């Protein structure tokens, strides 16, 4: 189906009269109708400038001979939603975004789409819609925020979350905190480190649905507007060449994206979103693929929160195209895959190179010999748990300690700030998974407080929930099965010894199988936290984190 079902023939006179009501000319009706999905709002800093980006996209569509038709998508700011009821809605919004784009595109017989996301769940939600609809499609993000600057050093949102822990132990005064507050997030755009939003915007470029520069051109640079115009023109070429997402979202493209993920040291949340996108593309996904690619892909970048570089530094070092060139030159990605540029990746990468070897290291001299992420398995996580191994201090790659068990994030946060967590402890936060949360809340508060209090080299944190991309330290999330589904994490008791071995990919609770079976006999899940509205429906339908937390 395409737009001719509403624009051609005598029997479509009534439909055309409605298009005339939009102010469209006959010529505009004869051109391809391109949906331009704008996730602008006045709540999210990453999205506040998207009207201008959208105008540039529409200019590009017109230059390419198409008729742009703009419609909106919602967006949640994870930073603003953090630490209260709002965070239950963040991951859950991903499905609403995908569904609403499907509704608008199908109901109005659009010929193609240009998708304009920027923040955490909006990017994967739009990619899921692209895979599902299989219309010619280009994604162009709003771009990353510039880092804050103070005394010659870069700061970001992570700085502020960790500062809370520093104030709590007297390492920082309230006056200094108040001084930093307006400086950490100085521009519009997705927060400046390799957090989830930037991870997904970079991987959109790596997987082939974003043009070169999509992940790294700063939001406030005029080059971002030019990129938006190019996206509008590019989608018209895709229509002409009949290049649809199914020709781009292949198994090889996903493997490329995972390799770039490992080289960059992206957010653990990519291991939720890539499976969800793959499912929409009709591809099988196995968590073991993460370890397979991580083991043979070195970490070439250490971006905030793992290091002191930010996305703007990656941009000036050559961006995602430079990272992919380094990987291609060493046979670590496939150069014969197609991209929305309309050419094979190896042609797109011609002439691209690294301009700063401190930001993007060579394969021969990486930050780590393995990729940034690792999936752990064991008696505590039979179906897997994810850790950003590239952001864990070496002394915590192997750790054994007593479980400190909490049935909600807020209880754990109170204990951390009250000084009740001691060096060596393993904080276990459960009933925060996709179903038990519901919505799998990000836990930047507890992880940042632990780091800010100087405990990130002696205290581990485990959860069936998830972490912000701004998290660093020995934090293992997405533990599956989750507590609400009767997973082993729901059976752990205070004081049980937990053994973590990241190099060996192990996460174990030192309790015999017989004892765990006994505990399960008397186990009952906690009552649902939400019993009405969208979240209640979401909790009934959502699958495990190991499956991407998609809906049944």
Coordinates of C-alpha atoms in Angstrom, one line a residue:
X1 CA 0.0 0.0 0.0
X2 CA 1.2 3.5 -0.8
X3 CA -0.3 7.0 -0.9
X4 CA -2.0 6.5 -4.2
X5 CA -4.8 4.8 -2.3
X6 CA -5.8 8.3 -1.1
X7 CA -4.5 10.5 -3.9
X8 CA -5.4 8.8 -7.2
X9 CA -8.7 8.2 -9.1
X10 CA -12.2 9.7 -9.2
X11 CA -13.3 7.5 -6.3
X12 CA -10.7 9.2 -4.0
X13 CA -12.1 12.7 -4.5
X14 CA -13.3 12.9 -0.9
X15 CA -9.9 12.0 0.4
X16 CA -8.2 14.6 -1.8
X17 CA -10.6 17.2 -0.6
X18 CA -9.2 16.6 2.9
X19 CA -5.7 17.0 1.6
X20 CA -6.8 20.3 0.0
X21 CA -7.9 21.3 3.5
X22 CA -4.3 20.9 4.6
X23 CA -3.3 23.5 2.0
X24 CA -1.7 20.9 -0.3
X25 CA -1.5 21.6 -4.0
X26 CA -2.3 19.0 -6.7
X27 CA 1.5 18.7 -7.4
X28 CA 2.1 17.9 -3.7
X29 CA -0.5 15.2 -3.8
X30 CA 1.1 13.6 -6.8
X31 CA 4.5 13.4 -5.0
X32 CA 5.3 10.7 -2.4
X33 CA 3.9 11.5 1.0
X34 CA 6.7 11.3 3.6
X35 CA 5.8 11.1 7.3
X36 CA 8.2 13.2 9.4
X37 CA 8.0 12.0 13.0
X38 CA 8.9 14.8 15.3
X39 CA 9.4 14.0 19.0
X40 CA 9.7 17.6 20.0
X41 CA 8.4 18.7 23.4
X42 CA 9.1 21.4 25.9
X43 CA 9.9 19.0 28.8
X44 CA 12.9 17.1 27.5
X45 CA 16.2 19.0 26.9
X46 CA 17.2 16.5 24.2
X47 CA 14.1 17.4 22.3
X48 CA 13.5 21.1 22.8
X49 CA 15.3 22.0 19.5
X50 CA 13.7 19.4 17.3
X51 CA 11.3 21.9 15.6
X52 CA 14.3 23.3 13.8
X53 CA 15.7 19.9 13.0
X54 CA 12.3 18.9 11.6
X55 CA 12.0 22.0 9.5
X56 CA 15.4 21.1 8.0
X57 CA 14.2 17.5 7.3
X58 CA 11.1 18.8 5.6
X59 CA 13.2 21.2 3.4
X60 CA 15.3 18.1 2.4
X61 CA 12.2 16.1 1.5
X62 CA 10.9 19.0 -0.7
X63 CA 14.3 19.4 -2.4
X64 CA 14.1 15.6 -3.2
X65 CA 10.7 15.9 -4.7
X66 CA 8.5 14.7 -1.9
X67 CA 5.7 16.1 0.3
X68 CA 6.5 16.1 4.0
X69 CA 3.7 15.6 6.5
X70 CA 4.8 16.1 10.1
X71 CA 3.3 14.3 13.1
X72 CA 4.4 13.9 16.7
X73 CA 5.8 11.2 19.0
X74 CA 6.1 11.3 22.8
X75 CA 9.4 11.4 24.7
X76 CA 10.4 10.8 28.3
X77 CA 13.5 12.4 29.9
X78 CA 15.0 9.6 32.0
X79 CA 17.0 12.1 34.0
X80 CA 13.8 14.0 35.0
X81 CA 11.9 10.7 35.6
X82 CA 14.7 9.2 37.7
X83 CA 14.1 8.2 41.3
X84 CA 10.3 8.5 41.5
X85 CA 7.1 7.0 39.9
X86 CA 7.9 8.6 36.6
X87 CA 10.7 6.1 35.9
X88 CA 8.2 3.2 35.7
X89 CA 7.0 4.8 32.4
X90 CA 10.3 5.3 30.6
X91 CA 10.9 1.8 29.1
X92 CA 7.2 1.3 28.7
X93 CA 7.0 4.4 26.5
X94 CA 9.1 2.6 23.9
X95 CA 6.2 0.4 22.9
X96 CA 3.8 3.3 22.7
X97 CA 6.1 5.2 20.4
X98 CA 6.4 2.2 18.0
X99 CA 2.7 1.6 18.1
X100 CA 1.7 5.2 17.5
X101 CA 4.0 5.6 14.5
X102 CA 2.6 2.4 13.1
X103 CA -1.0 3.8 13.5
X104 CA -0.2 7.1 11.8
X105 CA 1.8 5.6 8.9
X106 CA -0.7 2.9 8.1
X107 CA -3.9 4.9 8.7
X108 CA -2.7 7.6 6.3
X109 CA -1.0 5.4 3.7
X110 CA 2.4 7.2 3.9
X111 CA 5.1 6.2 1.4
X112 CA 8.1 6.7 3.6
X113 CA 9.3 8.1 7.0
X114 CA 12.0 10.3 8.4
X115 CA 12.2 9.6 12.1
X116 CA 13.5 12.3 14.5
X117 CA 14.3 11.0 18.0
X118 CA 17.0 11.9 20.5
X119 CA 16.6 10.4 24.0
X120 CA 16.6 7.0 25.5
X121 CA 13.5 5.1 24.6
X122 CA 12.5 7.2 21.6
X123 CA 15.4 6.0 19.4
X124 CA 14.7 2.3 19.8
X125 CA 10.9 2.9 19.7
X126 CA 11.3 4.6 16.3
X127 CA 13.7 1.9 15.1
X128 CA 11.2 -0.8 16.1
X129 CA 8.5 1.1 14.1
X130 CA 10.9 1.3 11.1
X131 CA 11.5 -2.5 11.1
X132 CA 7.8 -3.2 11.6
X133 CA 6.4 -0.9 8.9
X134 CA 9.2 -1.7 6.4
X135 CA 8.7 1.6 4.6
X136 CA 11.7 3.5 3.1
X137 CA 13.1 5.2 6.2
X138 CA 15.9 7.4 7.5
X139 CA 16.6 8.2 11.2
X140 CA 18.2 11.6 12.1
X141 CA 18.6 12.3 15.7
X142 CA 18.7 15.7 17.4
X143 CA 22.3 15.2 18.3
X144 CA 24.3 15.2 21.6
X145 CA 24.6 17.9 24.2
X146 CA 28.0 19.6 24.7
X147 CA 29.7 18.7 27.9
X148 CA 29.8 21.3 30.7
X149 CA 33.2 22.9 31.4
X150 CA 34.7 23.9 34.8
X151 CA 38.3 24.6 35.5
X152 CA 39.3 23.2 32.2
X153 CA 37.6 19.9 32.8
X154 CA 34.4 18.5 31.3
X155 CA 31.4 17.6 33.4
X156 CA 28.0 16.1 32.6
X157 CA 24.8 14.8 34.2
X158 CA 26.8 12.0 35.8
X159 CA 28.8 14.5 37.7
X160 CA 25.6 15.8 39.4
X161 CA 24.2 12.4 40.3
X162 CA 27.5 11.4 41.8
X163 CA 27.8 14.7 43.6
X164 CA 24.8 13.8 45.7
X165 CA 26.9 11.0 47.3
X166 CA 29.9 13.3 47.7
X167 CA 27.8 15.8 49.6
X168 CA 26.4 13.0 51.7
X169 CA 29.9 12.0 53.0
X170 CA 31.1 15.6 53.3
X171 CA 33.5 15.4 50.3
X172 CA 31.7 18.3 48.6
X173 CA 29.8 21.2 50.1
X174 CA 26.3 22.3 49.2
X175 CA 27.6 25.6 47.9
X176 CA 29.9 23.8 45.4
X177 CA 27.0 21.6 44.4
X178 CA 24.8 24.6 43.7
X179 CA 27.6 26.2 41.6
X180 CA 27.9 23.1 39.5
X181 CA 24.2 22.6 39.0
X182 CA 23.6 25.0 36.1
X183 CA 26.9 24.2 34.4
X184 CA 26.6 20.4 33.9
X185 CA 24.1 20.4 31.1
X186 CA 24.9 23.6 29.1
X187 CA 23.0 23.0 25.8
X188 CA 20.1 21.2 24.3
X189 CA 20.7 17.7 23.0
X190 CA 21.0 14.1 24.4
X191 CA 23.2 14.1 27.6
X192 CA 26.8 14.4 26.7
X193 CA 28.4 11.0 27.6
X194 CA 28.0 7.6 26.1
X195 CA 24.7 7.1 28.0
X196 CA 21.8 5.2 26.5
X197 CA 20.5 8.0 24.2
X198 CA 23.9 8.6 22.6
X199 CA 24.6 4.8 22.5
X200 CA 21.4 4.2 20.5
X201 CA 22.0 7.2 18.2
X202 CA 25.5 5.9 17.5
X203 CA 24.3 2.4 16.9
X204 CA 21.6 3.7 14.5
X205 CA 24.4 5.0 12.4
X206 CA 26.3 1.7 12.8
X207 CA 23.3 -0.5 11.9
X208 CA 22.8 1.5 8.7
X209 CA 19.6 3.4 9.3
X210 CA 21.3 6.8 10.1
X211 CA 23.5 8.8 7.9
X212 CA 27.2 9.4 8.8
X213 CA 27.3 11.9 11.7
X214 CA 23.9 10.9 13.1
X215 CA 25.4 9.8 16.5
X216 CA 28.0 12.5 17.1
X217 CA 27.4 15.8 15.4
X218 CA 26.6 18.1 18.3
X219 CA 23.0 19.3 18.6
X220 CA 23.9 23.0 18.5
X221 CA 26.2 22.7 15.4
X222 CA 24.8 24.0 12.0
X223 CA 26.2 20.7 10.6
X224 CA 23.3 19.0 12.4
X225 CA 20.8 21.0 10.3
X226 CA 22.6 20.1 7.1
X227 CA 22.5 16.5 8.2
X228 CA 18.7 16.8 8.7
X229 CA 18.3 18.2 5.1
X230 CA 20.4 15.3 3.8
X231 CA 18.2 12.8 5.6
X232 CA 15.1 14.3 3.9
X233 CA 16.8 14.0 0.5
X234 CA 18.1 10.6 1.3
X235 CA 14.7 9.1 2.0
X236 CA 13.5 10.2 -1.5
X237 CA 16.4 8.3 -3.0
X238 CA 15.4 5.3 -0.9
X239 CA 11.9 5.5 -2.4
X240 CA 13.3 5.7 -5.9
X241 CA 15.7 2.7 -5.3
X242 CA 13.0 0.8 -3.3
X243 CA 15.4 0.3 -0.4
X244 CA 13.4 -0.7 2.7
X245 CA 14.6 -1.5 6.2
X246 CA 14.4 -5.3 5.6
X247 CA 17.3 -4.8 3.1
X248 CA 19.3 -3.0 5.8
X249 CA 18.3 -4.6 9.1
X250 CA 20.0 -7.9 8.3
X251 CA 21.8 -10.2 10.7
X252 CA 25.1 -8.9 9.4
X253 CA 24.1 -5.3 10.1
X254 CA 23.1 -6.3 13.7
X255 CA 26.5 -8.0 14.2
X256 CA 28.1 -4.8 12.9
X257 CA 26.1 -2.7 15.4
X258 CA 27.1 -5.0 18.2
X259 CA 30.8 -4.8 17.3
X260 CA 30.5 -1.0 17.4
X261 CA 28.7 -1.3 20.7
X262 CA 31.6 -3.2 22.1
X263 CA 34.2 -0.9 20.7
X264 CA 32.5 2.2 22.1
X265 CA 31.6 0.8 25.5
X266 CA 27.9 1.6 25.2
X267 CA 25.1 1.5 27.7
X268 CA 23.9 -1.8 29.0
X269 CA 20.5 -0.8 27.8
X270 CA 21.5 -1.5 24.2
X271 CA 21.1 -5.2 25.2
X272 CA 17.4 -4.5 25.8
X273 CA 16.9 -2.5 22.6
X274 CA 18.8 -4.4 20.0
X275 CA 16.8 -7.6 20.6
X276 CA 13.5 -5.7 20.5
X277 CA 14.5 -4.2 17.1
X278 CA 15.7 -7.5 15.9
X279 CA 12.4 -9.1 16.8
X280 CA 10.5 -6.5 14.8
X281 CA 12.8 -7.3 11.9
X282 CA 12.0 -11.0 12.1
X283 CA 15.4 -12.0 13.3
X284 CA 16.4 -14.4 16.0
X285 CA 18.4 -13.1 19.0
X286 CA 20.5 -14.9 21.6
X287 CA 22.3 -13.1 24.4
X288 CA 25.3 -15.4 23.8
X289 CA 25.9 -13.3 20.7
X290 CA 26.9 -10.4 22.9
X291 CA 29.7 -12.4 24.5
X292 CA 30.7 -13.9 21.2
X293 CA 31.3 -10.4 19.6
X294 CA 32.6 -8.9 22.8
X295 CA 35.3 -11.5 23.1
X296 CA 36.7 -10.7 19.6
X297 CA 36.1 -6.9 19.6
X298 CA 38.4 -4.7 21.7
X299 CA 37.1 -1.6 23.4
X300 CA 38.6 1.4 21.5
X301 CA 36.9 4.2 23.3
X302 CA 36.4 5.1 27.0
X303 CA 33.7 7.7 27.0
X304 CA 32.0 9.2 30.0
X305 CA 31.0 7.6 32.4
X306 CA 33.8 5.1 31.9
X307 CA 36.4 7.7 31.0
X308 CA 36.8 11.5 30.7
X309 CA 35.9 11.9 27.0
X310 CA 32.5 12.9 25.8
X311 CA 30.5 12.6 22.6
X312 CA 31.9 15.9 21.2
X313 CA 35.4 14.4 21.6
X314 CA 34.3 11.4 19.6
X315 CA 32.9 13.7 16.9
X316 CA 36.2 15.5 16.5
X317 CA 38.1 12.2 16.5
X318 CA 36.2 11.1 13.4
X319 CA 32.9 9.8 14.9
X320 CA 31.3 6.5 14.3
X321 CA 32.5 6.3 10.8
X322 CA 36.1 6.4 12.1
X323 CA 35.4 3.7 14.6
X324 CA 33.8 1.5 11.9
X325 CA 36.8 2.1 9.6
X326 CA 39.2 0.9 12.3
X327 CA 37.0 -2.2 12.8
X328 CA 36.6 -2.8 9.0
X329 CA 40.4 -2.6 8.4
X330 CA 40.8 -5.4 10.9
X331 CA 38.0 -7.6 9.6
X332 CA 35.8 -7.1 12.6
X333 CA 32.7 -5.8 10.7
X334 CA 31.2 -6.6 7.3
X335 CA 31.7 -3.9 4.7
X336 CA 29.3 -5.4 2.2
X337 CA 26.1 -4.5 4.0
X338 CA 23.7 -1.8 2.7
X339 CA 23.0 1.6 4.5
X340 CA 20.5 4.4 4.0
X341 CA 23.2 6.2 2.1
X342 CA 22.2 3.8 -0.7
X343 CA 25.7 2.3 -1.0
X344 CA 27.5 -0.5 0.8
X345 CA 29.2 0.3 4.0
X346 CA 32.7 -0.1 2.7
X347 CA 32.0 2.6 0.1
X348 CA 30.5 4.9 2.7
X349 CA 33.6 4.5 4.8
X350 CA 36.1 5.4 2.0
X351 CA 38.4 8.2 3.1
X352 CA 37.2 8.1 6.8
X353 CA 39.9 7.9 9.4
X354 CA 40.7 8.5 13.1
X355 CA 42.1 11.9 13.9
X356 CA 42.7 11.4 17.7
X357 CA 44.2 8.2 18.9
X358 CA 43.5 9.0 22.5
X359 CA 39.8 9.1 21.9
X360 CA 39.6 6.3 19.4
X361 CA 42.5 3.9 20.0
X362 CA 43.8 1.3 17.4
X363 CA 42.9 -2.3 17.5
X364 CA 46.5 -3.0 18.4
X365 CA 46.4 -0.6 21.4
X366 CA 42.9 -0.8 22.8
X367 CA 41.6 0.4 26.2
X368 CA 40.5 -3.2 26.8
X369 CA 41.1 -6.4 24.8
X370 CA 37.4 -7.3 25.0
X371 CA 34.3 -5.2 24.3
X372 CA 32.6 -2.9 26.8
X373 CA 29.7 -5.2 27.7
X374 CA 29.5 -8.8 29.0
X375 CA 26.6 -11.1 29.7
X376 CA 26.9 -13.2 32.9
X377 CA 25.2 -16.5 33.6
X378 CA 24.9 -18.7 36.7
X379 CA 22.7 -19.8 39.5
X380 CA 21.6 -16.2 40.2
X381 CA 21.0 -15.4 36.5
X382 CA 20.1 -18.6 34.6
X383 CA 18.9 -16.5 31.6
X384 CA 21.6 -13.8 31.9
X385 CA 22.6 -10.5 33.4
X386 CA 24.4 -7.6 31.8
X387 CA 27.4 -5.6 33.0
X388 CA 29.3 -2.7 31.5
X389 CA 32.7 -4.4 32.1
X390 CA 34.6 -1.6 30.5
X391 CA 33.5 0.7 33.3
X392 CA 34.3 -1.6 36.2
X393 CA 37.5 -1.1 38.2
X394 CA 39.9 -4.1 37.7
X395 CA 39.8 -5.0 41.4
X396 CA 36.0 -5.6 41.1
X397 CA 36.1 -8.0 38.1
X398 CA 36.1 -10.8 40.6
X399 CA 34.2 -10.2 43.9
X400 CA 32.6 -12.3 46.6
X401 CA 30.5 -10.7 49.3
X402 CA 27.3 -10.9 51.4
X403 CA 23.9 -10.0 49.9
X404 CA 22.2 -6.9 51.2
X405 CA 18.6 -7.4 50.0
X406 CA 16.1 -4.8 49.1
X407 CA 12.7 -5.2 47.5
X408 CA 12.6 -1.7 45.9
X409 CA 15.1 0.9 44.7
X410 CA 14.0 3.5 47.2
X411 CA 14.8 1.2 50.2
X412 CA 18.3 0.6 48.8
X413 CA 18.9 4.3 48.2
X414 CA 17.9 5.1 51.8
X415 CA 20.3 2.5 53.1
X416 CA 23.2 3.7 50.9
X417 CA 22.8 7.3 52.0
X418 CA 22.4 6.3 55.6
X419 CA 25.8 4.7 55.5
X420 CA 24.4 1.2 56.1
X421 CA 26.3 -0.4 53.1
X422 CA 29.8 -1.4 53.9
X423 CA 32.9 -2.3 51.7
X424 CA 32.5 -5.8 50.4
X425 CA 28.7 -5.8 50.4
X426 CA 26.7 -6.9 47.4
X427 CA 23.5 -4.8 47.1
X428 CA 20.6 -6.8 45.7
X429 CA 17.6 -4.7 44.4
X430 CA 14.8 -6.9 43.2
X431 CA 11.1 -6.5 42.0
X432 CA 12.3 -3.8 39.6
X433 CA 12.2 -5.9 36.5
X434 CA 9.9 -5.4 33.4
X435 CA 7.0 -7.0 35.2
X436 CA 7.8 -6.5 38.8
X437 CA 8.8 -2.8 38.5
X438 CA 6.8 -2.5 36.4
X439 CA 8.8 -0.9 33.6
X440 CA 12.3 -1.8 34.8
X441 CA 13.3 1.5 36.4
X442 CA 16.8 2.8 35.7
X443 CA 18.8 3.1 38.9
X444 CA 21.3 5.9 38.5
X445 CA 20.5 7.2 42.0
X446 CA 21.9 4.2 43.9
X447 CA 24.8 3.6 41.5
X448 CA 25.8 7.2 41.4
X449 CA 25.6 7.5 45.2
X450 CA 27.8 4.4 45.6
X451 CA 30.4 5.9 43.2
X452 CA 30.1 9.4 44.8
X453 CA 30.8 7.9 48.2
X454 CA 33.9 6.1 47.0
X455 CA 32.4 2.6 47.3
X456 CA 32.5 1.7 43.6
X457 CA 35.7 -0.3 44.1
X458 CA 34.4 -2.3 47.0
X459 CA 30.6 -2.6 46.7
X460 CA 28.7 -4.4 43.9
X461 CA 25.1 -3.8 42.9
X462 CA 22.8 -6.5 41.3
X463 CA 19.2 -6.0 40.1
X464 CA 16.5 -7.4 37.9
X465 CA 15.9 -3.8 36.9
X466 CA 18.3 -1.8 34.8
X467 CA 20.9 0.9 35.0
X468 CA 21.3 4.3 33.3
X469 CA 23.9 4.6 30.6
X470 CA 25.5 7.1 33.0
X471 CA 26.2 4.3 35.4
X472 CA 29.8 3.0 36.1
X473 CA 31.1 0.5 38.5
X474 CA 30.4 -3.2 39.3
X475 CA 26.7 -3.0 38.5
X476 CA 24.9 -6.1 37.1
X477 CA 21.4 -5.6 35.7
X478 CA 18.7 -7.3 33.7
X479 CA 19.0 -10.4 35.9
X480 CA 16.6 -12.9 34.4
X481 CA 14.3 -14.5 35.3
X482 CA 13.2 -11.5 37.4
X483 CA 11.9 -11.8 41.0
X484 CA 8.3 -11.3 40.0
X485 CA 8.5 -14.3 37.7
X486 CA 10.0 -16.5 40.4
X487 CA 13.6 -16.1 39.4
X488 CA 16.5 -17.0 41.9
X489 CA 17.0 -13.3 42.7
X490 CA 13.6 -13.4 44.4
X491 CA 14.9 -16.2 46.7
X492 CA 18.1 -14.6 47.9
X493 CA 18.3 -13.9 51.6
X494 CA 20.2 -11.3 53.6
X495 CA 23.7 -12.5 54.1
X496 CA 23.8 -15.1 51.3
X497 CA 27.2 -15.1 49.7
X498 CA 27.3 -13.8 46.1
X499 CA 30.2 -14.6 43.7
X500 CA 30.8 -12.4 40.7
X501 CA 33.4 -13.4 38.1
X502 CA 33.2 -11.1 35.1
X503 CA 36.2 -12.6 33.1
X504 CA 34.5 -16.0 33.4
X505 CA 31.0 -14.6 32.8
X506 CA 29.7 -16.0 36.1
X507 CA 27.1 -14.7 38.6
X508 CA 26.4 -17.2 41.4
X509 CA 24.6 -17.3 44.7
X510 CA 26.4 -19.7 47.0
X511 CA 23.3 -21.6 48.1
X512 CA 22.7 -25.3 47.2
X513 CA 20.1 -26.2 44.6
X514 CA 18.3 -28.2 47.3
X515 CA 18.1 -25.1 49.5
X516 CA 16.9 -22.9 46.7
X517 CA 14.1 -25.5 45.9
X518 CA 13.0 -25.4 49.5
X519 CA 12.9 -21.6 49.5
X520 CA 10.8 -21.7 46.3
X521 CA 8.2 -23.9 47.9
X522 CA 7.3 -21.1 50.3
X523 CA 7.8 -18.2 47.9
X524 CA 5.0 -15.9 46.8
X525 CA 5.6 -12.8 44.6
X526 CA 4.9 -9.4 46.0
X527 CA 1.5 -8.0 45.1
X528 CA 1.6 -5.9 41.8
X529 CA 2.7 -2.3 42.5
X530 CA 0.3 -1.0 39.8
X531 CA -3.2 -2.4 39.2
X532 CA -4.7 0.1 36.7
X533 CA -3.9 2.1 33.6
X534 CA -1.3 1.6 31.0
X535 CA 1.4 0.2 33.4
X536 CA -0.9 -2.5 34.6
X537 CA -1.6 -3.6 31.0
X538 CA 2.1 -3.4 30.3
X539 CA 3.0 -5.6 33.3
X540 CA 0.6 -8.3 32.1
X541 CA 2.1 -8.4 28.6
X542 CA 5.8 -7.7 29.0
X543 CA 8.4 -10.4 28.5
X544 CA 11.8 -11.0 30.2
X545 CA 14.7 -8.6 29.9
X546 CA 16.6 -11.5 28.3
X547 CA 14.1 -11.2 25.4
X548 CA 14.3 -7.4 25.1
X549 CA 11.3 -6.7 27.4
X550 CA 9.0 -6.7 24.4
X551 CA 5.3 -7.2 24.6
X552 CA 3.7 -10.6 24.0

